[in-house]
Coordinates of C-alpha atoms in Angstrom, one line a residue:
X1 CA 39.2 -16.4 4.7
X2 CA 39.0 -19.9 5.6
X3 CA 37.9 -22.4 2.8
X4 CA 36.6 -25.9 3.0
X5 CA 39.4 -28.6 1.7
X6 CA 36.9 -29.7 -1.1
X7 CA 36.5 -26.0 -2.3
X8 CA 40.3 -26.0 -2.1
X9 CA 40.8 -28.9 -4.5
X10 CA 38.3 -27.6 -7.4
X11 CA 39.4 -24.2 -7.3
X12 CA 43.2 -24.4 -7.7
X13 CA 43.3 -21.8 -10.3
X14 CA 42.5 -18.3 -9.5
X15 CA 39.6 -16.5 -10.9
X16 CA 39.8 -13.5 -13.4
X17 CA 38.9 -11.2 -10.1
X18 CA 41.7 -12.5 -8.0
X19 CA 44.1 -12.6 -10.8
X20 CA 43.3 -8.8 -11.8
X21 CA 43.8 -7.9 -8.1
X22 CA 47.1 -10.2 -7.7
X23 CA 48.5 -8.4 -11.0
X24 CA 47.0 -5.1 -10.3
X25 CA 45.3 -4.6 -13.5
X26 CA 41.5 -4.3 -14.8
X27 CA 40.1 -6.9 -16.5
X28 CA 40.3 -5.1 -19.8
X29 CA 43.8 -5.2 -19.5
X30 CA 43.8 -8.7 -19.0
X31 CA 41.8 -9.1 -22.2
X32 CA 44.3 -7.1 -24.2
X33 CA 46.9 -9.4 -23.0
X34 CA 44.7 -12.5 -23.9
X35 CA 44.2 -11.2 -27.3
X36 CA 48.0 -10.5 -27.8
X37 CA 48.7 -14.1 -26.8
X38 CA 50.7 -12.9 -23.9
X39 CA 48.0 -15.1 -21.6
X40 CA 46.4 -18.1 -23.4
X41 CA 42.7 -18.3 -22.1
X42 CA 41.8 -21.6 -20.6
X43 CA 40.3 -22.8 -17.3
X44 CA 43.1 -20.7 -15.3
X45 CA 40.6 -17.5 -16.3
X46 CA 37.5 -19.1 -17.0
X47 CA 34.8 -17.7 -15.0

């Protein structure tokens, strides 16, 4: 998938969907980890 440079600069962080796909986990699991403090919510996972 080809991306324009301007889009790339703005989207350095992965979206929640991409993260879930990459780590092979559901959003629910991601939420649990976040609640437990394993992952800190922030702009990385903002949607």
